[in-house]
Backbone atoms as SQL, in Angstrom:
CREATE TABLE atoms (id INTEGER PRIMARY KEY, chain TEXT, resi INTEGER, resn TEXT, atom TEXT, x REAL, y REAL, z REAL);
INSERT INTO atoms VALUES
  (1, 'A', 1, 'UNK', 'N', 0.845, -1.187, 0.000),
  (2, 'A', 1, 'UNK', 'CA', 0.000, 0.000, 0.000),
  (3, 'A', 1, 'UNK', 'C', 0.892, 1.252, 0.000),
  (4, 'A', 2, 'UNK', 'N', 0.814, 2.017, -0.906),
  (5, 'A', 2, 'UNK', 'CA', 0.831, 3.704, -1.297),
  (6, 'A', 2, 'UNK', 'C', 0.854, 4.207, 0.611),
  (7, 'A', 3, 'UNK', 'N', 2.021, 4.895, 0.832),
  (8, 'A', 3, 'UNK', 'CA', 2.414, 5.691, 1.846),
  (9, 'A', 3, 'UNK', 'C', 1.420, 7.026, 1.689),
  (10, 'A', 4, 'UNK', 'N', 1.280, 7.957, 3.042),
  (11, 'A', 4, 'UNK', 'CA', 0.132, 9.062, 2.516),
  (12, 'A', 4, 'UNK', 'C', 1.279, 9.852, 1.751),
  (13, 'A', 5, 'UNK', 'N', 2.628, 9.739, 2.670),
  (14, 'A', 5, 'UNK', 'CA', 3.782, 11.083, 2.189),
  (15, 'A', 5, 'UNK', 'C', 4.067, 11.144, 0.575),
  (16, 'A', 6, 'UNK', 'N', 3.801, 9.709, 0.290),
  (17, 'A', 6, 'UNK', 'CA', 3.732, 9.058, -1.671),
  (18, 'A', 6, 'UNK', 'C', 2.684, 9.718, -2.128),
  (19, 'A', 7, 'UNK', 'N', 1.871, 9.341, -1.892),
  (20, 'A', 7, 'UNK', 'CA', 0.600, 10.259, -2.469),
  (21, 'A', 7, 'UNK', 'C', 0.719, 12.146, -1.929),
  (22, 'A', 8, 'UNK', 'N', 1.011, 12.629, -1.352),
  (23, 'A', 8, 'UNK', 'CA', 1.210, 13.841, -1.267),
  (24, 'A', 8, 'UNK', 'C', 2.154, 14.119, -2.077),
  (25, 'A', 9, 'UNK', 'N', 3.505, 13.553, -2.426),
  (26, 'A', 9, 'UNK', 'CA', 4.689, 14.106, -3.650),
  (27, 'A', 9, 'UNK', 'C', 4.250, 13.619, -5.163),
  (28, 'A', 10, 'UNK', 'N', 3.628, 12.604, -5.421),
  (29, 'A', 10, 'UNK', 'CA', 2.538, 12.642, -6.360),
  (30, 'A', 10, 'UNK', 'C', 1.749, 13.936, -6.941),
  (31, 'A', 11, 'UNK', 'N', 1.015, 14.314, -5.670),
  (32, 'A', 11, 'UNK', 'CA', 0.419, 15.323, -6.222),
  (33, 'A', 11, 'UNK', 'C', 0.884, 16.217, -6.457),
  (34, 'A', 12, 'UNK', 'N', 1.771, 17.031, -5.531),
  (35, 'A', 12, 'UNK', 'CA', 2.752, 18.038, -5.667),
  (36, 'A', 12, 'UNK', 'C', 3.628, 17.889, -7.044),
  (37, 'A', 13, 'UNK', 'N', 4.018, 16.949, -7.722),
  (38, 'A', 13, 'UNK', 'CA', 4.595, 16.945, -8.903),
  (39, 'A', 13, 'UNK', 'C', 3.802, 16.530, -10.368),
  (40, 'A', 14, 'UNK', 'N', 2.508, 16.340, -10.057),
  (41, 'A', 14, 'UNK', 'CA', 1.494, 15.906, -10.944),
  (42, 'A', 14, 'UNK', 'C', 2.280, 14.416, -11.449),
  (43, 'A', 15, 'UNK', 'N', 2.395, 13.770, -11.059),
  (44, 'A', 15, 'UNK', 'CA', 2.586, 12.251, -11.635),
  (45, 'A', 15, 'UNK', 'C', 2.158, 11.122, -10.621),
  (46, 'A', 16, 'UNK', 'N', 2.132, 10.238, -11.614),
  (47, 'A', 16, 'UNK', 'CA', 1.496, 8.881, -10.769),
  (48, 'A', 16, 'UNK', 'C', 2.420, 8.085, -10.663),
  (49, 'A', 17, 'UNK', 'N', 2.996, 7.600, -9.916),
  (50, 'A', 17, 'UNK', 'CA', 4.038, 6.716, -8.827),
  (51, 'A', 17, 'UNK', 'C', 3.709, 5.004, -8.730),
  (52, 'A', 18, 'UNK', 'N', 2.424, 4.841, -8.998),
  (53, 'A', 18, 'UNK', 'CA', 1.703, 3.452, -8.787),
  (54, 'A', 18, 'UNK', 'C', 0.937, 2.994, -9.911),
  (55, 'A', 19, 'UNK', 'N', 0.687, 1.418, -10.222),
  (56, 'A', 19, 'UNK', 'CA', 0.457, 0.837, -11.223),
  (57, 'A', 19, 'UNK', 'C', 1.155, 0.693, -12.079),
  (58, 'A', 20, 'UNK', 'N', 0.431, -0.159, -13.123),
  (59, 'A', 20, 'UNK', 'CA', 1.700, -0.311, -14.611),
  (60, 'A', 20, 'UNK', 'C', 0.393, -0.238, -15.728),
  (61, 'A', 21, 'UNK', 'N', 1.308, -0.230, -16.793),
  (62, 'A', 21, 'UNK', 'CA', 0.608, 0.371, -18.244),
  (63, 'A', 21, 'UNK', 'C', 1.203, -0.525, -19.226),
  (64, 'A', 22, 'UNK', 'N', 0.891, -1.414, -19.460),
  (65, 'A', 22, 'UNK', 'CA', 1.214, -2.226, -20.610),
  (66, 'A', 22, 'UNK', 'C', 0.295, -1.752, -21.620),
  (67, 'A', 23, 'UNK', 'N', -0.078, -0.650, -21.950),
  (68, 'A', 23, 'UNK', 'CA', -0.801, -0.615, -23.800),
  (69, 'A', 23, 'UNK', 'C', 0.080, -0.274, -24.110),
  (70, 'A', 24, 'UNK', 'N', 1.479, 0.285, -24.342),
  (71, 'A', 24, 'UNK', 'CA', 2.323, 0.498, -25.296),
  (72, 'A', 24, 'UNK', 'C', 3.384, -0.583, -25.825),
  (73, 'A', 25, 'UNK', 'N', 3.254, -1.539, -25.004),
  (74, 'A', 25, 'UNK', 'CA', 4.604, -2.622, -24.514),
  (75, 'A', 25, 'UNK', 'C', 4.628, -3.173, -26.248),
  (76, 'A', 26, 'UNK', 'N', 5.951, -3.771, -26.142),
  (77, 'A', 26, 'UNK', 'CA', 5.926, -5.092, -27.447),
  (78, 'A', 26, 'UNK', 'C', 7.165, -5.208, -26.878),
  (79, 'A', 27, 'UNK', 'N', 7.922, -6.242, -27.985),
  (80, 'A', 27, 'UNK', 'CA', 8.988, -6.604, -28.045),
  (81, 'A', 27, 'UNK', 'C', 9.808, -6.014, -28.301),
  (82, 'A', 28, 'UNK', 'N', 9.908, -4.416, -28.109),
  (83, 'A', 28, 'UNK', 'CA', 11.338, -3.605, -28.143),
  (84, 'A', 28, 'UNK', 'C', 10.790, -2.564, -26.810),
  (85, 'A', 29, 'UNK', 'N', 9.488, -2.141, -26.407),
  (86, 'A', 29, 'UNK', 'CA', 9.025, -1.517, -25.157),
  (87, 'A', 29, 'UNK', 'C', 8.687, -1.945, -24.119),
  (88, 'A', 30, 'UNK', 'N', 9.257, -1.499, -22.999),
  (89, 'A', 30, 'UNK', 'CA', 8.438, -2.394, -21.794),
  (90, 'A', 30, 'UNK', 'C', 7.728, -1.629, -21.633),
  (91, 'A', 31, 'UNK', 'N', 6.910, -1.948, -20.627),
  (92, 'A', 31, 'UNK', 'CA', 6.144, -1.452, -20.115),
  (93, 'A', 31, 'UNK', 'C', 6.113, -0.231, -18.713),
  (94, 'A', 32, 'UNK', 'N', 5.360, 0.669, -18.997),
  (95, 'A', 32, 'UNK', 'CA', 5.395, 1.695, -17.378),
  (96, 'A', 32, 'UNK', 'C', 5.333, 1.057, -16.244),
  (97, 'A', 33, 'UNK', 'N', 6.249, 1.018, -15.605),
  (98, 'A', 33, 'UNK', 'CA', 6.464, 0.624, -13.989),
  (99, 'A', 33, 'UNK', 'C', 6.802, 1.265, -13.344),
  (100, 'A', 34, 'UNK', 'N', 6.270, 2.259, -12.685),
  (101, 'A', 34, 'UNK', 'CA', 6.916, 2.941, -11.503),
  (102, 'A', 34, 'UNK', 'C', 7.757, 2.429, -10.064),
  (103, 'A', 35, 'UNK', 'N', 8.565, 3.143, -9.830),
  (104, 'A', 35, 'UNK', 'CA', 8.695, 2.592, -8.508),
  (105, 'A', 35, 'UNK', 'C', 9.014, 3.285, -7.712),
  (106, 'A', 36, 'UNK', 'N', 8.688, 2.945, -6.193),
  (107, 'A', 36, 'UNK', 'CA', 8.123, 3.932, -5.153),
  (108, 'A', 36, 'UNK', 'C', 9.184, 4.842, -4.771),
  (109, 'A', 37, 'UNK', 'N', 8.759, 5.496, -3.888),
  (110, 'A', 37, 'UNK', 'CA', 9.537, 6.521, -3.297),
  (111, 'A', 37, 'UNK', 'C', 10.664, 5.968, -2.875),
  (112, 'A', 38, 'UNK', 'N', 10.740, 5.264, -1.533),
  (113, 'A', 38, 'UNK', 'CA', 11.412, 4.548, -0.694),
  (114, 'A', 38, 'UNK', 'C', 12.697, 3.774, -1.656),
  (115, 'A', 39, 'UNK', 'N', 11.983, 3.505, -2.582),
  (116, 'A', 39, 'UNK', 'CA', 12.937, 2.335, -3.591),
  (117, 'A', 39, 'UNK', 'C', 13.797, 3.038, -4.247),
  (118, 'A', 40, 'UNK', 'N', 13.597, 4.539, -5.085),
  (119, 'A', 40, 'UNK', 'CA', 14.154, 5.533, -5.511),
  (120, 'A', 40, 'UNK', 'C', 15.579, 6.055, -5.560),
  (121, 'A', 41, 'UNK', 'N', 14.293, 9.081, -4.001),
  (122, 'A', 41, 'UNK', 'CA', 15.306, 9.636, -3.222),
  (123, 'A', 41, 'UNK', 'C', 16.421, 9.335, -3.050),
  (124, 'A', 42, 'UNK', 'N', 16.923, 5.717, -2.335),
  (125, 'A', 42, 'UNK', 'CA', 17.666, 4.951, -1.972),
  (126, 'A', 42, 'UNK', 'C', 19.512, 5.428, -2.590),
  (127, 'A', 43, 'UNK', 'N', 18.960, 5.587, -3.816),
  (128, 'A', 43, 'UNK', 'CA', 20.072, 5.697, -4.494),
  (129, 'A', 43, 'UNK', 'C', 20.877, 6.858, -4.037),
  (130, 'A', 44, 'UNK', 'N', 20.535, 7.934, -3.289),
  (131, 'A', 44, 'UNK', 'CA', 20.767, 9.021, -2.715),
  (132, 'A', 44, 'UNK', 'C', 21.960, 8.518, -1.233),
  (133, 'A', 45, 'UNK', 'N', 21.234, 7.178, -0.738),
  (134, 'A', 45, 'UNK', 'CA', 21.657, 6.797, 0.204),
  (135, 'A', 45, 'UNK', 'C', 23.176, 6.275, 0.063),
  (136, 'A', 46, 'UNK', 'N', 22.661, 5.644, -1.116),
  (137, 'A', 46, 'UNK', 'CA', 23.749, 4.584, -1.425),
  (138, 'A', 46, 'UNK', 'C', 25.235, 5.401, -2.148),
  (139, 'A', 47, 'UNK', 'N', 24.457, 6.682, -2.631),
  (140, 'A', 47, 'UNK', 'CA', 25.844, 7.424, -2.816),
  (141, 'A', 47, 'UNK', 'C', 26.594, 7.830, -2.067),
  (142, 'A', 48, 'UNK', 'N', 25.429, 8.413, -0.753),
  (143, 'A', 48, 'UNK', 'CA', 26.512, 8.720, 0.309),
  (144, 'A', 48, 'UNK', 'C', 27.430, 7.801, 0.751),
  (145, 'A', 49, 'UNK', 'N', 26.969, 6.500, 0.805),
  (146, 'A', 49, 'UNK', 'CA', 27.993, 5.740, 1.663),
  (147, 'A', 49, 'UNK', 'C', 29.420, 5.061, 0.896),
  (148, 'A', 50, 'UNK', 'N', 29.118, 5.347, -0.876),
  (149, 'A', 50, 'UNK', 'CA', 29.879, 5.100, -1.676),
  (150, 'A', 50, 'UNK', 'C', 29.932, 6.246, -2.464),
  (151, 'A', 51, 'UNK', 'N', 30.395, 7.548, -2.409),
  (152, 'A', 51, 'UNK', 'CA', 30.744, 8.903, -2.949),
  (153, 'A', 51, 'UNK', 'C', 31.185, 8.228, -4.408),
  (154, 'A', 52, 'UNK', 'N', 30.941, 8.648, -5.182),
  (155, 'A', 52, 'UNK', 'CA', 31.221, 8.442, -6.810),
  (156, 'A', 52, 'UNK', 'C', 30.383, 9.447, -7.686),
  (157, 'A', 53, 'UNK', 'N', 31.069, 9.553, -8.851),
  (158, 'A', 53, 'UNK', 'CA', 30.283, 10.927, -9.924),
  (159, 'A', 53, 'UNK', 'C', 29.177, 9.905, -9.928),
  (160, 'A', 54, 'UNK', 'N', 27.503, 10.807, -10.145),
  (161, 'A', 54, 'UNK', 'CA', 26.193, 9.963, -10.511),
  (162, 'A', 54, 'UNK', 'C', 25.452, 11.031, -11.254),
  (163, 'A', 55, 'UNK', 'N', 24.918, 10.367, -12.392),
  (164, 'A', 55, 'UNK', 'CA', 24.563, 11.477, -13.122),
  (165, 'A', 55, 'UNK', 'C', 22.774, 10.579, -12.982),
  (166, 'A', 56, 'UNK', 'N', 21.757, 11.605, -12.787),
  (167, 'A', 56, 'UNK', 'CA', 20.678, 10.965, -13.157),
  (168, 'A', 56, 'UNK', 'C', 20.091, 11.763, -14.219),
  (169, 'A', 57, 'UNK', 'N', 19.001, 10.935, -14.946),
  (170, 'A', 57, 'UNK', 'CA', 18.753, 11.140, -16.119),
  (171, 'A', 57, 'UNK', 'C', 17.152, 11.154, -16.039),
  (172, 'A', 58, 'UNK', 'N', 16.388, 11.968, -16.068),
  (173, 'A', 58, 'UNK', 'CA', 14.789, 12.343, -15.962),
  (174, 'A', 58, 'UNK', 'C', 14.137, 12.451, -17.679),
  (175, 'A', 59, 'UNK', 'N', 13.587, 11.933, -17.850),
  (176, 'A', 59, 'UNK', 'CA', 13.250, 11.770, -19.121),
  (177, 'A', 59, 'UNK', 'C', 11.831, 12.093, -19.143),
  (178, 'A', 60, 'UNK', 'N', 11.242, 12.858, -20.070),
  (179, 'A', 60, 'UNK', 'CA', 9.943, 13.674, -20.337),
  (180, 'A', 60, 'UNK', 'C', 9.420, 14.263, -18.595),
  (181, 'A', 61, 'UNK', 'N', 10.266, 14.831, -18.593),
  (182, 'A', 61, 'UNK', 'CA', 9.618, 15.807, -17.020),
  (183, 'A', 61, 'UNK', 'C', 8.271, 17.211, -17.225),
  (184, 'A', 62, 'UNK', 'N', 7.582, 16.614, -15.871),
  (185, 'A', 62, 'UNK', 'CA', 6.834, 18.034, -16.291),
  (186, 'A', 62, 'UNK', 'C', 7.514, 19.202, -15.769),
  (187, 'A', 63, 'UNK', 'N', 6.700, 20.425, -15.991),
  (188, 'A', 63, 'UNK', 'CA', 7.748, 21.734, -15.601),
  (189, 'A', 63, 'UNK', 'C', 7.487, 21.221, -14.096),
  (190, 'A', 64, 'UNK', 'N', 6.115, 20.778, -13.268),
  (191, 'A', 64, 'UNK', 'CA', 6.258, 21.080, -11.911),
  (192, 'A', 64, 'UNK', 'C', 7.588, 20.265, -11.486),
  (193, 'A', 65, 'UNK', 'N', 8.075, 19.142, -12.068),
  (194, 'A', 65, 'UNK', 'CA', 9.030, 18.074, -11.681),
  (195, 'A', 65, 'UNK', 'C', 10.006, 18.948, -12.080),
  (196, 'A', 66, 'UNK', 'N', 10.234, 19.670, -13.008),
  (197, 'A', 66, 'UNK', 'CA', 11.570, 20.369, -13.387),
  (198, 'A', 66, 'UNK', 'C', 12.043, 21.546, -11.874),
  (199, 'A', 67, 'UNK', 'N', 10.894, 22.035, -11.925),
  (200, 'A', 67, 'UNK', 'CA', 10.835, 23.279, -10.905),
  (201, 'A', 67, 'UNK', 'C', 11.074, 22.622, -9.621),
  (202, 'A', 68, 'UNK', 'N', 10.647, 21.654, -9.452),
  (203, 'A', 68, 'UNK', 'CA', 11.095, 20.901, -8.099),
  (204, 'A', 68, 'UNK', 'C', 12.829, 20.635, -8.187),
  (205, 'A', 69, 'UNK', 'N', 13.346, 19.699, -8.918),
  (206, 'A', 69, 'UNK', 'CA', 14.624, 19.217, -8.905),
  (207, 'A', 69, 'UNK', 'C', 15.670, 20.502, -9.131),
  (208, 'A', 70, 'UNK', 'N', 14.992, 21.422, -9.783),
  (209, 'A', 70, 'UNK', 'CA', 15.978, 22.630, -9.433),
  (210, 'A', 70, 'UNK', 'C', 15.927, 23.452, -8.297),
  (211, 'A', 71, 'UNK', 'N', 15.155, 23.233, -7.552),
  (212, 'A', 71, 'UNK', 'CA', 15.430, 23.586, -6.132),
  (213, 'A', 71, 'UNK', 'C', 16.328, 22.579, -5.142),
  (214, 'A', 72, 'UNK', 'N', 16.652, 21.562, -5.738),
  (215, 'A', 72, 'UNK', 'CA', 17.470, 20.266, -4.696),
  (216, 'A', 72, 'UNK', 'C', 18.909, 21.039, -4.658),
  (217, 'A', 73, 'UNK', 'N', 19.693, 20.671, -3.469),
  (218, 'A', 73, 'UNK', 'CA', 20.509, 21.708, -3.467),
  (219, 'A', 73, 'UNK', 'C', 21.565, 20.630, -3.675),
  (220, 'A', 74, 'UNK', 'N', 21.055, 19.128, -3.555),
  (221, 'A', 74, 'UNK', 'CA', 22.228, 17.962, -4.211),
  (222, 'A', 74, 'UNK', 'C', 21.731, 17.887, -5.435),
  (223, 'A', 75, 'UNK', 'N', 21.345, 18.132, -6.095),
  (224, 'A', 75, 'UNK', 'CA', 21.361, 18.234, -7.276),
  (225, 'A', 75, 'UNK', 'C', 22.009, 19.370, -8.276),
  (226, 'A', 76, 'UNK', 'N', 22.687, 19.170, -9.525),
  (227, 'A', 76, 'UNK', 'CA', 23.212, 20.413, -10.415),
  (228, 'A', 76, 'UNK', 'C', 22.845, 19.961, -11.718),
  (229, 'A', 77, 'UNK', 'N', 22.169, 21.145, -12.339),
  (230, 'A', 77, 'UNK', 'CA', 22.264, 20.192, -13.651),
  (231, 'A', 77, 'UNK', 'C', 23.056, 20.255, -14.437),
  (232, 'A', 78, 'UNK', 'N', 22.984, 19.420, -15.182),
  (233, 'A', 78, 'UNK', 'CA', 24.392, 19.471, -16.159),
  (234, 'A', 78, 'UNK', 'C', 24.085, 19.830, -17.638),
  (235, 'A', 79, 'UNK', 'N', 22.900, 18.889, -18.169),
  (236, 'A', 79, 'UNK', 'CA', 22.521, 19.136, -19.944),
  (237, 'A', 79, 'UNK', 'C', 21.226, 19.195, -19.540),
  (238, 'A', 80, 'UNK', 'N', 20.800, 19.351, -20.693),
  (239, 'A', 80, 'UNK', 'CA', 19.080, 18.606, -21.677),
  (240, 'A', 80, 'UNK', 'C', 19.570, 18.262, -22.857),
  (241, 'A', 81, 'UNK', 'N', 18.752, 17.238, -23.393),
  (242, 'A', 81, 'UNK', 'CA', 18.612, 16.097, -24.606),
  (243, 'A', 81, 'UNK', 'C', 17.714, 16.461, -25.266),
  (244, 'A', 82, 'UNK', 'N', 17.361, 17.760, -26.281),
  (245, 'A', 82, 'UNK', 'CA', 16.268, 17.578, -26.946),
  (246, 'A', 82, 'UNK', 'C', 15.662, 16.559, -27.715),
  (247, 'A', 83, 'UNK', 'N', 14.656, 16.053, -27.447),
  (248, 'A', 83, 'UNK', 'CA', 14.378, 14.643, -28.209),
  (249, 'A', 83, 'UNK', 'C', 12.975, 15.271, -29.344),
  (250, 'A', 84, 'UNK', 'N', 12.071, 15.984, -29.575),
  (251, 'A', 84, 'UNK', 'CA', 11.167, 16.327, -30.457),
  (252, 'A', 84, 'UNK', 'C', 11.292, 16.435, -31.635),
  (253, 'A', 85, 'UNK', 'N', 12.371, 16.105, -32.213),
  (254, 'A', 85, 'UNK', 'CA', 12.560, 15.297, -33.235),
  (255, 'A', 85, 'UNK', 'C', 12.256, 14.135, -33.581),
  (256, 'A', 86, 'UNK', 'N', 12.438, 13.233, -32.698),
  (257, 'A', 86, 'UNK', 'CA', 12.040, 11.728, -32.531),
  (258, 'A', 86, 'UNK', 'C', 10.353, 10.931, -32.854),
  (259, 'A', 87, 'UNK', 'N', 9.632, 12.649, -32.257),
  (260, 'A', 87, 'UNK', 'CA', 8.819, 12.049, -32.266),
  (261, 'A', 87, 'UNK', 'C', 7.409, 12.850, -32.726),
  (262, 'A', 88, 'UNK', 'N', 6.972, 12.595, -33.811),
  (263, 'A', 88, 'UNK', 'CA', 5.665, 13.759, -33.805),
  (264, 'A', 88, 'UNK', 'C', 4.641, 14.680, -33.023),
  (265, 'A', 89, 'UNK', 'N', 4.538, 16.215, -33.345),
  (266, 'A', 89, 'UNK', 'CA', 4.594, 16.913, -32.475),
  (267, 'A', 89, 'UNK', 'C', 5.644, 17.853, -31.766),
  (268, 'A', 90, 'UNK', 'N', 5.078, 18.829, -31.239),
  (269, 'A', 90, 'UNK', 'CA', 5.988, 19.329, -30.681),
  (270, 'A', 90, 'UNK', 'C', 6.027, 19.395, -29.267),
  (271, 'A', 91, 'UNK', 'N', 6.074, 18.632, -28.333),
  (272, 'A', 91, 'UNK', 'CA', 5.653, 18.934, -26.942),
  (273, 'A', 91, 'UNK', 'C', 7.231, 19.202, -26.312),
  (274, 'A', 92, 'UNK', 'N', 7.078, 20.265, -25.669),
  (275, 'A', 92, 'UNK', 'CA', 8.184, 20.531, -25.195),
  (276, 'A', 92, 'UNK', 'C', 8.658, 19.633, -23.769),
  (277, 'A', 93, 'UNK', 'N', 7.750, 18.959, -23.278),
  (278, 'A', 93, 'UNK', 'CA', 8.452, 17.699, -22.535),
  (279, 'A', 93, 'UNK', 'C', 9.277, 16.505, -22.582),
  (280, 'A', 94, 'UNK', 'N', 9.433, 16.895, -23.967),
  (281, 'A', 94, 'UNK', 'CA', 10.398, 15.683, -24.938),
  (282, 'A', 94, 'UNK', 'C', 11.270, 16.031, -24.841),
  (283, 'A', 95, 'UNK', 'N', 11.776, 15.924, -23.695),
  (284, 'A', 95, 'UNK', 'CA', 13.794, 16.196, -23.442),
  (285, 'A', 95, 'UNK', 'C', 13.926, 15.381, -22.590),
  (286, 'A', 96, 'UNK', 'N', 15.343, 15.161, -22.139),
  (287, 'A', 96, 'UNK', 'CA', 16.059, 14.230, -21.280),
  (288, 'A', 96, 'UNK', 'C', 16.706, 15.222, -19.956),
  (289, 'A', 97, 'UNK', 'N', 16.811, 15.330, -19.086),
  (290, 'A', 97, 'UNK', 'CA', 17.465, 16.411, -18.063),
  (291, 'A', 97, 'UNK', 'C', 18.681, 15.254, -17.466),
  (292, 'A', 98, 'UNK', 'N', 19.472, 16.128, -17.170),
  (293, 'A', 98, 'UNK', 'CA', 21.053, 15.540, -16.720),
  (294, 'A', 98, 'UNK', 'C', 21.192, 15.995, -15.884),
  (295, 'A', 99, 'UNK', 'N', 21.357, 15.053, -14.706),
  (296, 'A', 99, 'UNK', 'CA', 21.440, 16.004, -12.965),
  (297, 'A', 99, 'UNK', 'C', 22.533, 15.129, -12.876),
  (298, 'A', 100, 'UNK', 'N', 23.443, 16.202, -11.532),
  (299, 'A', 100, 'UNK', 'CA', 24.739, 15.007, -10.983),
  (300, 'A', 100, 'UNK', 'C', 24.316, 15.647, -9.721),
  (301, 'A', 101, 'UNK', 'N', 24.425, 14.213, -8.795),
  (302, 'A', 101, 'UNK', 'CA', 24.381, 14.661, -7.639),
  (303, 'A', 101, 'UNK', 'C', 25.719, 14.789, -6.731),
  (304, 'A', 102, 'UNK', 'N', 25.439, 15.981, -6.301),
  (305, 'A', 102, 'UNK', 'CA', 26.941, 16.729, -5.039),
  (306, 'A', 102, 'UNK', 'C', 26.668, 15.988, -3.872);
């Protein structure tokens, strides 16, 4: 079961955290799987206790998710990946964001 603090950063970033979505899947796509909070922030943990360059990579972010991660003060960003080429349309959420965490 969904934590309340999960469902409150959910909302605060407009995305859904839970369930899966297999209508797009085949044999070159998997499928949407989220995974939780807790399972995640982990990797945060695991750097501290093993310091190494980590670059994370956010792929189609909304602005509220953008506007959030640029307030993290372990976080810096580094690039964007314009991808709207790739794909018909123009939605400007079709980029890749490049964070390293300090």
């Amino acid at each position: 079961m969904m934590e309340q603090n999960e469902l409150q950063w959910d909302k605060l970033l407009k995305i859904k955290s839970t369930g899966r979505d297999d209508s797009h899947s085949d044999q070159y796509r998997y499928p949407y799987e989220p995974a939780p909070y807790r399972v995640l922030a982990k990797i945060v943990d695991f750097y501290y206790e093993n310091p190494r360059k980590l670059l994370l990579f956010f792929y189609y972010p909304s602005g509220e998710y953008v506007g959030y991660l640029m307030t993290r003060e372990a976080l810096v960003f580094v690039d964007e990946i314009d991808c709207r080429d790739l794909l018909p349309g123009e939605d400007p959420r079709e980029k890749i964001l490049i964070f390293e965490v300090e």
